[in-house]
Structures are given as C-alpha cells and as structure tokens.
Tab-separated table of C-alpha atoms and ligand atoms in Angstrom:
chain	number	residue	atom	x	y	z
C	1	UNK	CA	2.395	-15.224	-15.238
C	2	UNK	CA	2.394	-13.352	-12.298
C	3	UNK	CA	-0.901	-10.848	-12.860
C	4	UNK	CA	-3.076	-14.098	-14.249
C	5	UNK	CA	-6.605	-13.369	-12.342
C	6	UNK	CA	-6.140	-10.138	-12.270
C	7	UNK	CA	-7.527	-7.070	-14.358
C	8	UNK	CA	-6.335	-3.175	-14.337
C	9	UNK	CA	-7.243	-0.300	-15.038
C	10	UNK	CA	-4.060	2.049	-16.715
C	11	UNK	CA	-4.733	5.772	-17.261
C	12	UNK	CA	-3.388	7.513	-19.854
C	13	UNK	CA	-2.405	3.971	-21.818
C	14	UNK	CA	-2.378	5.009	-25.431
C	15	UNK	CA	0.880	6.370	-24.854
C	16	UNK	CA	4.214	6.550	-23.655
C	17	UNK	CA	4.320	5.039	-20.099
C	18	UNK	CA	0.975	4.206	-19.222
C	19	UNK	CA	1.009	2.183	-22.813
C	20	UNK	CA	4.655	0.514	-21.582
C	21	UNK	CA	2.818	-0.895	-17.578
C	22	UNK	CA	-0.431	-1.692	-19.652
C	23	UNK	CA	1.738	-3.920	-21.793
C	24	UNK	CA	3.833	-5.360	-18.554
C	25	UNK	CA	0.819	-5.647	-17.208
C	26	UNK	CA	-0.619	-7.932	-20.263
C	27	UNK	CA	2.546	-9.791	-20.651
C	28	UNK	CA	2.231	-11.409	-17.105
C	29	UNK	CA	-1.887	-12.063	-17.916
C	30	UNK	CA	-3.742	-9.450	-16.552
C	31	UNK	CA	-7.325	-8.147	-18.055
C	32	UNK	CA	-6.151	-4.606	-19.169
C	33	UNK	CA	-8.719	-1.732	-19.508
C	34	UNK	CA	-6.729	0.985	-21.558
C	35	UNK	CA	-7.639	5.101	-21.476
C	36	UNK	CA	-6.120	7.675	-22.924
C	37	UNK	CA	-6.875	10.297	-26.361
C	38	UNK	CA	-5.973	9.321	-29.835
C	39	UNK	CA	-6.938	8.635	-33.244
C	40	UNK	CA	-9.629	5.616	-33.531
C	41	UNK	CA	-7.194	3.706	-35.654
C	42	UNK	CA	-4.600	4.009	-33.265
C	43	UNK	CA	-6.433	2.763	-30.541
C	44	UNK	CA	-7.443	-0.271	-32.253
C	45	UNK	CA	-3.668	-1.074	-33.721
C	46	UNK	CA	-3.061	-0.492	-29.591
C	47	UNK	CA	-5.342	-2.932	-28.467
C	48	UNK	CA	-4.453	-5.953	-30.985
C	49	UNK	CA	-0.776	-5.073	-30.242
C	50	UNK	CA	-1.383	-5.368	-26.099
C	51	UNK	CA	-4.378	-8.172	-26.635
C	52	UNK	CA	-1.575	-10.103	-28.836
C	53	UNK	CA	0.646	-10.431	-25.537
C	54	UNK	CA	-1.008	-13.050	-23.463
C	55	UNK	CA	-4.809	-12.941	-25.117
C	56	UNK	CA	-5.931	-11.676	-22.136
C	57	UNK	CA	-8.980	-9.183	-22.278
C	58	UNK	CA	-8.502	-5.767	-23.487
C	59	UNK	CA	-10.806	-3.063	-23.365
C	60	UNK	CA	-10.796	0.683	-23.958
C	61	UNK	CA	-12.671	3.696	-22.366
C	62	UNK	CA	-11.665	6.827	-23.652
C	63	UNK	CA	-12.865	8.658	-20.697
C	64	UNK	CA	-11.649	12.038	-19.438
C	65	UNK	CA	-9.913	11.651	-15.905
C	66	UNK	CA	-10.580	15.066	-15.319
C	67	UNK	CA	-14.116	14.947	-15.182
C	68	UNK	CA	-15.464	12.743	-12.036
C	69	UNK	CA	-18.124	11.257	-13.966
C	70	UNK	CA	-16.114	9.739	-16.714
C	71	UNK	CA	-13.853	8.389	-13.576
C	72	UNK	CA	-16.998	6.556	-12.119
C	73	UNK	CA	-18.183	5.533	-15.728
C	74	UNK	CA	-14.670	3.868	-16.538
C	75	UNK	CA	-14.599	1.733	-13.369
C	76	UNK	CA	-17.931	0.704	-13.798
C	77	UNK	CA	-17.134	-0.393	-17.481
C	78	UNK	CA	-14.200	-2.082	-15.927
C	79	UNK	CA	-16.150	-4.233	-13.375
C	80	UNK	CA	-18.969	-5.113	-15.995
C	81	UNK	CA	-16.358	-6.601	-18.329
C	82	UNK	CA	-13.979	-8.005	-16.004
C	83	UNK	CA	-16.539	-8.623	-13.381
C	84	UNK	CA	-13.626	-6.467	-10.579
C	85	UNK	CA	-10.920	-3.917	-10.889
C	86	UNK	CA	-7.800	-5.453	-8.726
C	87	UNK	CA	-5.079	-2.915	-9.613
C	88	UNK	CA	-5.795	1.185	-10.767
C	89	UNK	CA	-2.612	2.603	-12.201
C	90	UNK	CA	-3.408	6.433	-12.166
C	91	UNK	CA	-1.138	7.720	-15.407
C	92	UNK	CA	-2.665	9.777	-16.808
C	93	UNK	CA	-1.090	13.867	-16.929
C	94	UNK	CA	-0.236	16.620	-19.096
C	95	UNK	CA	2.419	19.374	-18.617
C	96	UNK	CA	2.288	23.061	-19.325
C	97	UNK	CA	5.610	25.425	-18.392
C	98	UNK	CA	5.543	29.245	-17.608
C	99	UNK	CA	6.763	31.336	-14.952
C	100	UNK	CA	4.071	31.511	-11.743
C	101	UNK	CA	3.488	34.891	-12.261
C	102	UNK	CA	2.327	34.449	-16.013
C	103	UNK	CA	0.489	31.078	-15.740
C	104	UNK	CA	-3.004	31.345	-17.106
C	105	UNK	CA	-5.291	30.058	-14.407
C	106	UNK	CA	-7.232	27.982	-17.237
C	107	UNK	CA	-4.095	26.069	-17.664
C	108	UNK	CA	-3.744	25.815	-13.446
C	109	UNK	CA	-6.676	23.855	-13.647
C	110	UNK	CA	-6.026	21.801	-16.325
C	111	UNK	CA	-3.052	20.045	-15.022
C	112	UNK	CA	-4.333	20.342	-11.334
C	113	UNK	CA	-7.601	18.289	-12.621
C	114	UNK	CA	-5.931	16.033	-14.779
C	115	UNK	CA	-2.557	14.729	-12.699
C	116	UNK	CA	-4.260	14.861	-9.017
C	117	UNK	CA	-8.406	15.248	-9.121
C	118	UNK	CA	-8.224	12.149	-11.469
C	119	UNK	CA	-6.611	10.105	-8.351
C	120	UNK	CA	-8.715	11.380	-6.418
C	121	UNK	CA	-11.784	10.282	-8.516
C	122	UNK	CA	-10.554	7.087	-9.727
C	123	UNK	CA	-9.340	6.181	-6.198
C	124	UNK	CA	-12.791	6.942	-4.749
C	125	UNK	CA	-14.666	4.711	-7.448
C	126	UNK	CA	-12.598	2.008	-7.422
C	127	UNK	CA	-12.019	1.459	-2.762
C	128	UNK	CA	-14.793	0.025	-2.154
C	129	UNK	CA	-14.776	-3.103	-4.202
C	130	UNK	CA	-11.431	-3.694	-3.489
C	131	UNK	CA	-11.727	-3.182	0.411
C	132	UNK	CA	-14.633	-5.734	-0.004
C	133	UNK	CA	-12.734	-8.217	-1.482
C	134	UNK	CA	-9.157	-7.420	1.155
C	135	UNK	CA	-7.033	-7.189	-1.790
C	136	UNK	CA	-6.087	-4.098	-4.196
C	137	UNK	CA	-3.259	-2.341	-5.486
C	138	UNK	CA	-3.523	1.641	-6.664
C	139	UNK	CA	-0.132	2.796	-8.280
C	140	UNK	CA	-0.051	6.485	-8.522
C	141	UNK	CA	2.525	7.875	-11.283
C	142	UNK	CA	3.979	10.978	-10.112
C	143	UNK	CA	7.216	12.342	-11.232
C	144	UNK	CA	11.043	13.408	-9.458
C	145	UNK	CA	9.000	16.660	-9.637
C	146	UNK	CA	6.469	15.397	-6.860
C	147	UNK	CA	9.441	15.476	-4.875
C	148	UNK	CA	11.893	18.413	-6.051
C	149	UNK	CA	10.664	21.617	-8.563
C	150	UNK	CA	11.698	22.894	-11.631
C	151	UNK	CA	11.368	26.381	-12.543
C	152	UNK	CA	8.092	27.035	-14.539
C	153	UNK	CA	6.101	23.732	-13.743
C	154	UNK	CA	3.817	25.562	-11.064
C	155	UNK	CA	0.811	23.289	-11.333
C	156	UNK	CA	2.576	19.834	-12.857
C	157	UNK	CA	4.985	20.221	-9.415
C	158	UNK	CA	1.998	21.763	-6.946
C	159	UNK	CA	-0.125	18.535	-8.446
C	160	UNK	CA	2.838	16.085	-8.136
C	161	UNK	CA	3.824	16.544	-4.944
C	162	UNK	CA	-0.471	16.494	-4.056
C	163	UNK	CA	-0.364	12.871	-5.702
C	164	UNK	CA	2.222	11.887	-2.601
C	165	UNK	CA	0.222	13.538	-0.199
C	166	UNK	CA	-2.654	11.956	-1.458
C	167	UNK	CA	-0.568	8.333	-1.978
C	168	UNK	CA	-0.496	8.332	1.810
C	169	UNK	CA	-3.396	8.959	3.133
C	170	UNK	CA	-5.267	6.354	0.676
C	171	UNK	CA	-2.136	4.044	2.024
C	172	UNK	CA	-3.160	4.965	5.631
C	173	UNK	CA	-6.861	4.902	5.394
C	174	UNK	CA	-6.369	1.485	3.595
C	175	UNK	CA	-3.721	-0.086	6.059
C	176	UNK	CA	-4.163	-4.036	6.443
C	177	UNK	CA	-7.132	-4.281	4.634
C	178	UNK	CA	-5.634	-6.055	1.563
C	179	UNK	CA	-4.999	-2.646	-0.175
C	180	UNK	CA	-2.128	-0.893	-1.030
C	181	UNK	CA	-1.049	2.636	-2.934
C	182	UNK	CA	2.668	3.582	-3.875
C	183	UNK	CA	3.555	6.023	-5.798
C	184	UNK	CA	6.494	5.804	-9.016
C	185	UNK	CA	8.269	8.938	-9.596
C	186	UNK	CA	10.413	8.843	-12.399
C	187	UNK	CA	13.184	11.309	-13.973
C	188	UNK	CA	12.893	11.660	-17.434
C	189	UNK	CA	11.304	9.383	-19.690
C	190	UNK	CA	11.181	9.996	-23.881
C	191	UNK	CA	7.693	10.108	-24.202
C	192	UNK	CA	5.407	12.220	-26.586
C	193	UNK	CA	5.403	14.943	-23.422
C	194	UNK	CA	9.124	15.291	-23.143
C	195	UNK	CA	9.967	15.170	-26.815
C	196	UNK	CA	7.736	18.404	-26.304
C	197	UNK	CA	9.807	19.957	-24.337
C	198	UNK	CA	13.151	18.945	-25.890
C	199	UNK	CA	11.973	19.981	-28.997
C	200	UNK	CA	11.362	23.839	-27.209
C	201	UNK	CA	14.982	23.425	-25.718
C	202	UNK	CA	16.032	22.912	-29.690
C	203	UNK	CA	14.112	25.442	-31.076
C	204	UNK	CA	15.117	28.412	-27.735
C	205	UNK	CA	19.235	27.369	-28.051
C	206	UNK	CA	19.375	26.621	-31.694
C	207	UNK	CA	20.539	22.745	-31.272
C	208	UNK	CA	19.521	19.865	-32.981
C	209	UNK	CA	16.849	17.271	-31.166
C	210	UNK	CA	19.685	14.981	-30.122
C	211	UNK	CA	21.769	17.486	-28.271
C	212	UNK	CA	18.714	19.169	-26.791
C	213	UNK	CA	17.630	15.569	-25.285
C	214	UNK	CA	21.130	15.354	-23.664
C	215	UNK	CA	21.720	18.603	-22.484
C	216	UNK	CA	17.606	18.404	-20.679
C	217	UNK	CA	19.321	15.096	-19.436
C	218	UNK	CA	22.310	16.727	-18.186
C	219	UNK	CA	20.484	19.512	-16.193
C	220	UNK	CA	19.019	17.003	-13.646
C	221	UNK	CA	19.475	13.265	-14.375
C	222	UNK	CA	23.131	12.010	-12.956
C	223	UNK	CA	22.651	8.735	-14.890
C	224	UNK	CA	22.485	10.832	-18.316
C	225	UNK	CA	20.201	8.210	-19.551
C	226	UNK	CA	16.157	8.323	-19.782
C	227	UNK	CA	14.022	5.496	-18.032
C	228	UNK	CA	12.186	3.702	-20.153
C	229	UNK	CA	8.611	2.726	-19.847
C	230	UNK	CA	9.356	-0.603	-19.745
C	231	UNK	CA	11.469	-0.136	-17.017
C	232	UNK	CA	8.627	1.393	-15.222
C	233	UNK	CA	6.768	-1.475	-16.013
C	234	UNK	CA	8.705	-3.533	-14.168
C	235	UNK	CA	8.684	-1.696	-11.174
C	236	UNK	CA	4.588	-1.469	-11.595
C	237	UNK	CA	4.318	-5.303	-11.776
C	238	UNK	CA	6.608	-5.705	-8.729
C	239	UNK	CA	4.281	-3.498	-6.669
C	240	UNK	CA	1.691	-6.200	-7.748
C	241	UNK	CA	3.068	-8.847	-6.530
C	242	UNK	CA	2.953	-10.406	-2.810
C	243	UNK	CA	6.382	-9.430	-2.107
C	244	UNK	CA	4.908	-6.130	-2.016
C	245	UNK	CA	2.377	-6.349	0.428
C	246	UNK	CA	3.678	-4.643	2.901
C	247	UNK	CA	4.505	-1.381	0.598
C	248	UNK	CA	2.164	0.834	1.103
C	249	UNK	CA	2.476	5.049	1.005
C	250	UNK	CA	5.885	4.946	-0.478
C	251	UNK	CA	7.219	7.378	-3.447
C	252	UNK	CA	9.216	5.450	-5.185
C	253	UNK	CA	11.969	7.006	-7.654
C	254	UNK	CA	13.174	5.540	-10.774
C	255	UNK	CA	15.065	8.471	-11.862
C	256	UNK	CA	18.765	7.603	-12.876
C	257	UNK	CA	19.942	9.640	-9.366
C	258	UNK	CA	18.001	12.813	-9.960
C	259	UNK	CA	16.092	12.988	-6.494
C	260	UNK	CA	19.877	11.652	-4.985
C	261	UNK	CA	21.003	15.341	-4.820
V	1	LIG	P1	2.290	10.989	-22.754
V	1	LIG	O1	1.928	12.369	-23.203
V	1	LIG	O2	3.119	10.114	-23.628
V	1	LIG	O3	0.966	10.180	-22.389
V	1	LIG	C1	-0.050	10.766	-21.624
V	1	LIG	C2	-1.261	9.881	-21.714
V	1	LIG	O4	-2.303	10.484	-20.932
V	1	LIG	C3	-1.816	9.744	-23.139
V	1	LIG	O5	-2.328	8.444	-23.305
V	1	LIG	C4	-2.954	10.774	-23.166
V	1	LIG	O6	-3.942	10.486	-24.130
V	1	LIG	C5	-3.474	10.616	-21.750
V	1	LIG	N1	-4.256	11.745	-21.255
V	1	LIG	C6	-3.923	13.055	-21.200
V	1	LIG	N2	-4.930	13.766	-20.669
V	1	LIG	C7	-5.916	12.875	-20.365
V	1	LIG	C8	-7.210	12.986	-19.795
V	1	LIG	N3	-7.703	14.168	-19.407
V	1	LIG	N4	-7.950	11.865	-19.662
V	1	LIG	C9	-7.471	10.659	-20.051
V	1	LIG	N5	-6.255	10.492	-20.590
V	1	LIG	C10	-5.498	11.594	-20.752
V	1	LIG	O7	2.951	11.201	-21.310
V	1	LIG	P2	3.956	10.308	-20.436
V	1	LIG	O8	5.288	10.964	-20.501
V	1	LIG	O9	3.828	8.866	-20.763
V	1	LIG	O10	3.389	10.617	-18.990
V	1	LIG	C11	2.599	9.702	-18.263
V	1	LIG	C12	2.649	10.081	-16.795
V	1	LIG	O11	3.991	10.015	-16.324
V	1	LIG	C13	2.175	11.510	-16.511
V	1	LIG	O12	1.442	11.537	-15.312
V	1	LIG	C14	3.476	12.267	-16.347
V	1	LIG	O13	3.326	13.403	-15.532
V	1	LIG	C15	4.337	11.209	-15.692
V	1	LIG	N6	5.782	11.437	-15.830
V	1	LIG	C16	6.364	11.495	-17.068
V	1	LIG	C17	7.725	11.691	-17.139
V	1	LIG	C18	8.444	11.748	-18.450
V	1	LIG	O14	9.641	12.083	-18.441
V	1	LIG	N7	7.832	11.431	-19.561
V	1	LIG	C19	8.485	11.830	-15.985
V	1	LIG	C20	7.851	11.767	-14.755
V	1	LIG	C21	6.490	11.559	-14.690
C-alpha cells in the first residue's frame, strides 16, 4: 500500500474522475475526505463502496469550492478527523459552452470560481500545514483545454489554462520544502460532464449517443479512445509517491495524443 499514512482531500469525488483517484487513492490506504453534490443516498452508497477498499477512513464534506469559506471549512474538517491533510487533489469543475460574444457573465463566473478560485482557496488553506511538516502533494486537474482551446469554452479554457499558471507558481513558491503541485490534463474522459455534451452533439446532428461519442472523439483525440478515471488514478497515485519528488510545476497530459498536434 503505497498511500498507507496518508489522508486526501479529492474535490469533486462523487463523480466521474475525482470518484475514480478517491478510489486509487483508498485502494493503496489512504484516509479519503470526499466532496462533491449529490443525492444523500448516493453519497452514503459512495462512501461504503470507497470505505470497503482498504477500511481506511472516509469522510464527506459537501462543501462548495467556489465559496472560500467552505474551502477553509473542508480542510479544517479534514485535519480534525485525520489529524493532517498530506495530498489536495483539486477536481472539482463544471463546463458551460457558448460563443464569447454570447456568454452570460453569470455563467463566466461560475466556471471561473469553481475550476480555478477553488485552487486557489483550497491551496491557500491547506500550505501551511504541509510546509510545516516538509512534505505535501497538491494535484491540480486541469484539462488538454488548459493547454489548447476549443471553440465556445471561453471560461472552462481561460480557467484551465489559469490552473497551470497557478500549478507553477504554488510549485515555485513551494520548491524543496517537501511540497509539490502538478497538474493532470486529460483529453476526454466519459464522465456525467461529457455525456452532456455528447448527448448535445446527438441531439444538433441527429445521431445516436454512440456515434456522437466517437465522432466528439474523432474531432481531437488521435487515440479515438476516452481515458478512464482509473487511468487517471494511476497517474494521481504516481505523483504521490517518492519517485515523484522531484515533479513539481509540470502539466501533465493523459490525453490519447490530443495536445501531440
Ligand atoms: P463530473 O461532472 O463527473 O464530476 C464533477 C464533480 O465536481 C462532481 O462530484 C460534482 O458534484 C462536483 N462539483 C461541481 N461543482 C462543485 C462545487 N462548486 N463544489 C464542489 N463540488 C462540485 O465531471 P468530471 O468529468 O469527472 O470532471 C472532473 C474534473 O476533470 C473537472 O475539473 C473537469 O474540468 C476535468 N476534466 C474532465 C474531462 C472529461 O473529459 N470528463 C477532461 C478534462 C478535464
């Protein structure tokens, strides 16, 4: 078990990838604290189903990562129950597509809030114990689209490509103290927010969900194949290990060639 000692924090964990690290994450013995929305029930069937993989602690904070207060709140719920936070995966995001010139501001800063002031917050609460222990990994999921755009993503792009800025300055101001922040930008993954968007594709070109998902593979992803969270998992747990010390302010893509071209 490679994460035994350890505890985490994973935004965004009731769902797609944020749910697939939080289980890597339990499967190698780390103390999970899950976050995300959803149904009560669901939550609960989600934390047997993740406690059931090692027995290690799981706990769950439903806290808004937009808001800086519920940031400060979760981490402090973290360290009471875990008694430290040693690794913050910041997973948390939502999407919303329109051309610039028709985006409704409201929406601007919803996305802006929730996929880059969140890392901002969380990364902020959670520094200073881990700088005063000299150890501490923050693993920032941004996207192929922090690194390349897409038409009609103004603020999920603008935000995604802030999360790499912001990836390297926390790497910078954190250098050999112990601490290190990456950042995983994957292609597409089938998750609750691209079914979304494959299911507009459907619905716009009059194709059924299966050729919609392959043709919004075909547009940008080489490989032709989605990532899967537990791939993503992996990489998160590698970035946790010793081997990875040295990594720090790196965007890391795990998107089937899409950033090759
Ligand atoms: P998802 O919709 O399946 O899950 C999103 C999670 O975030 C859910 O648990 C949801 O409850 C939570 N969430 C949303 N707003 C929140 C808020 N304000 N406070 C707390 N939790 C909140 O999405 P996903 O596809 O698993 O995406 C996870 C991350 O990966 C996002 O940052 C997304 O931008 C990024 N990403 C996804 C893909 C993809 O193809 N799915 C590709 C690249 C990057």
């Amino acid at each position: 078990m490679l994460l035994k000692g350890k505890s985490a924090i994973v935004t965004g964990s009731t769902s797609g990838i944020g749910l697939g690290i939080a289980r890597a994450f339990a499967k190698e013995g780390a103390d999970i604290l899950l976050n995300g929305f959803g149904p009560q029930d669901d939550i609960e069937t989600i934390k047997a189903d993740v406690r059931a993989l090692s027995g290690a602690k799981v706990e769950f904070v439903g806290a808004d990562v937009s808001k800086e207060d519920d940031c400060a709140g979760m981490v402090a719920t973290a360290t009471q129950a875990f008694g430290k936070v040693d690794i913050l995966v910041n997973n948390a995001g939502i999407q919303f597509t329109a051309p610039v010139h028709a985006f409704p501001t409201e929406k601007w800063n919803a996305v802006v809030a929730t996929n880059l002031s969140s890392v901002f917050y969380l990364s902020k609460a959670v520094l200073p114990q881990m700088l005063g222990r000299r150890w501490g990994r923050i693993i920032n999921i941004a996207s192929a689209h922090g690194m390349v755009a897409s038409k009609e993503k103004a603020a999920y792009v603008a935000a995604k490509h802030g999360v790499l800025g912001l990836t390297k300055v926390t790497a910078l101001d954190t250098a050999g103290t112990g601490v290190t922040a990456n950042a995983i930008c994957p292609g597409w993954v089938l998750t609750p927010l691209v079914q979304k968007q494959v299911d507009a594709l459907a619905e716009r070109k009059g194709l059924s969900k299966e050729d919609a998902a392959v043709e919004l593979l075909s547009e940008k992803m080489p490989s032709k194949q989605f990532v899967t969270p537990e791939q993503l998992g992996g990489l998160a747990v590698f970035l946790c290990t010793d081997a990875a010390a040295q990594m720090t302010g790196t965007a890391l893509p795990m998107d089937g060639g899409w950033t090759a071209q």
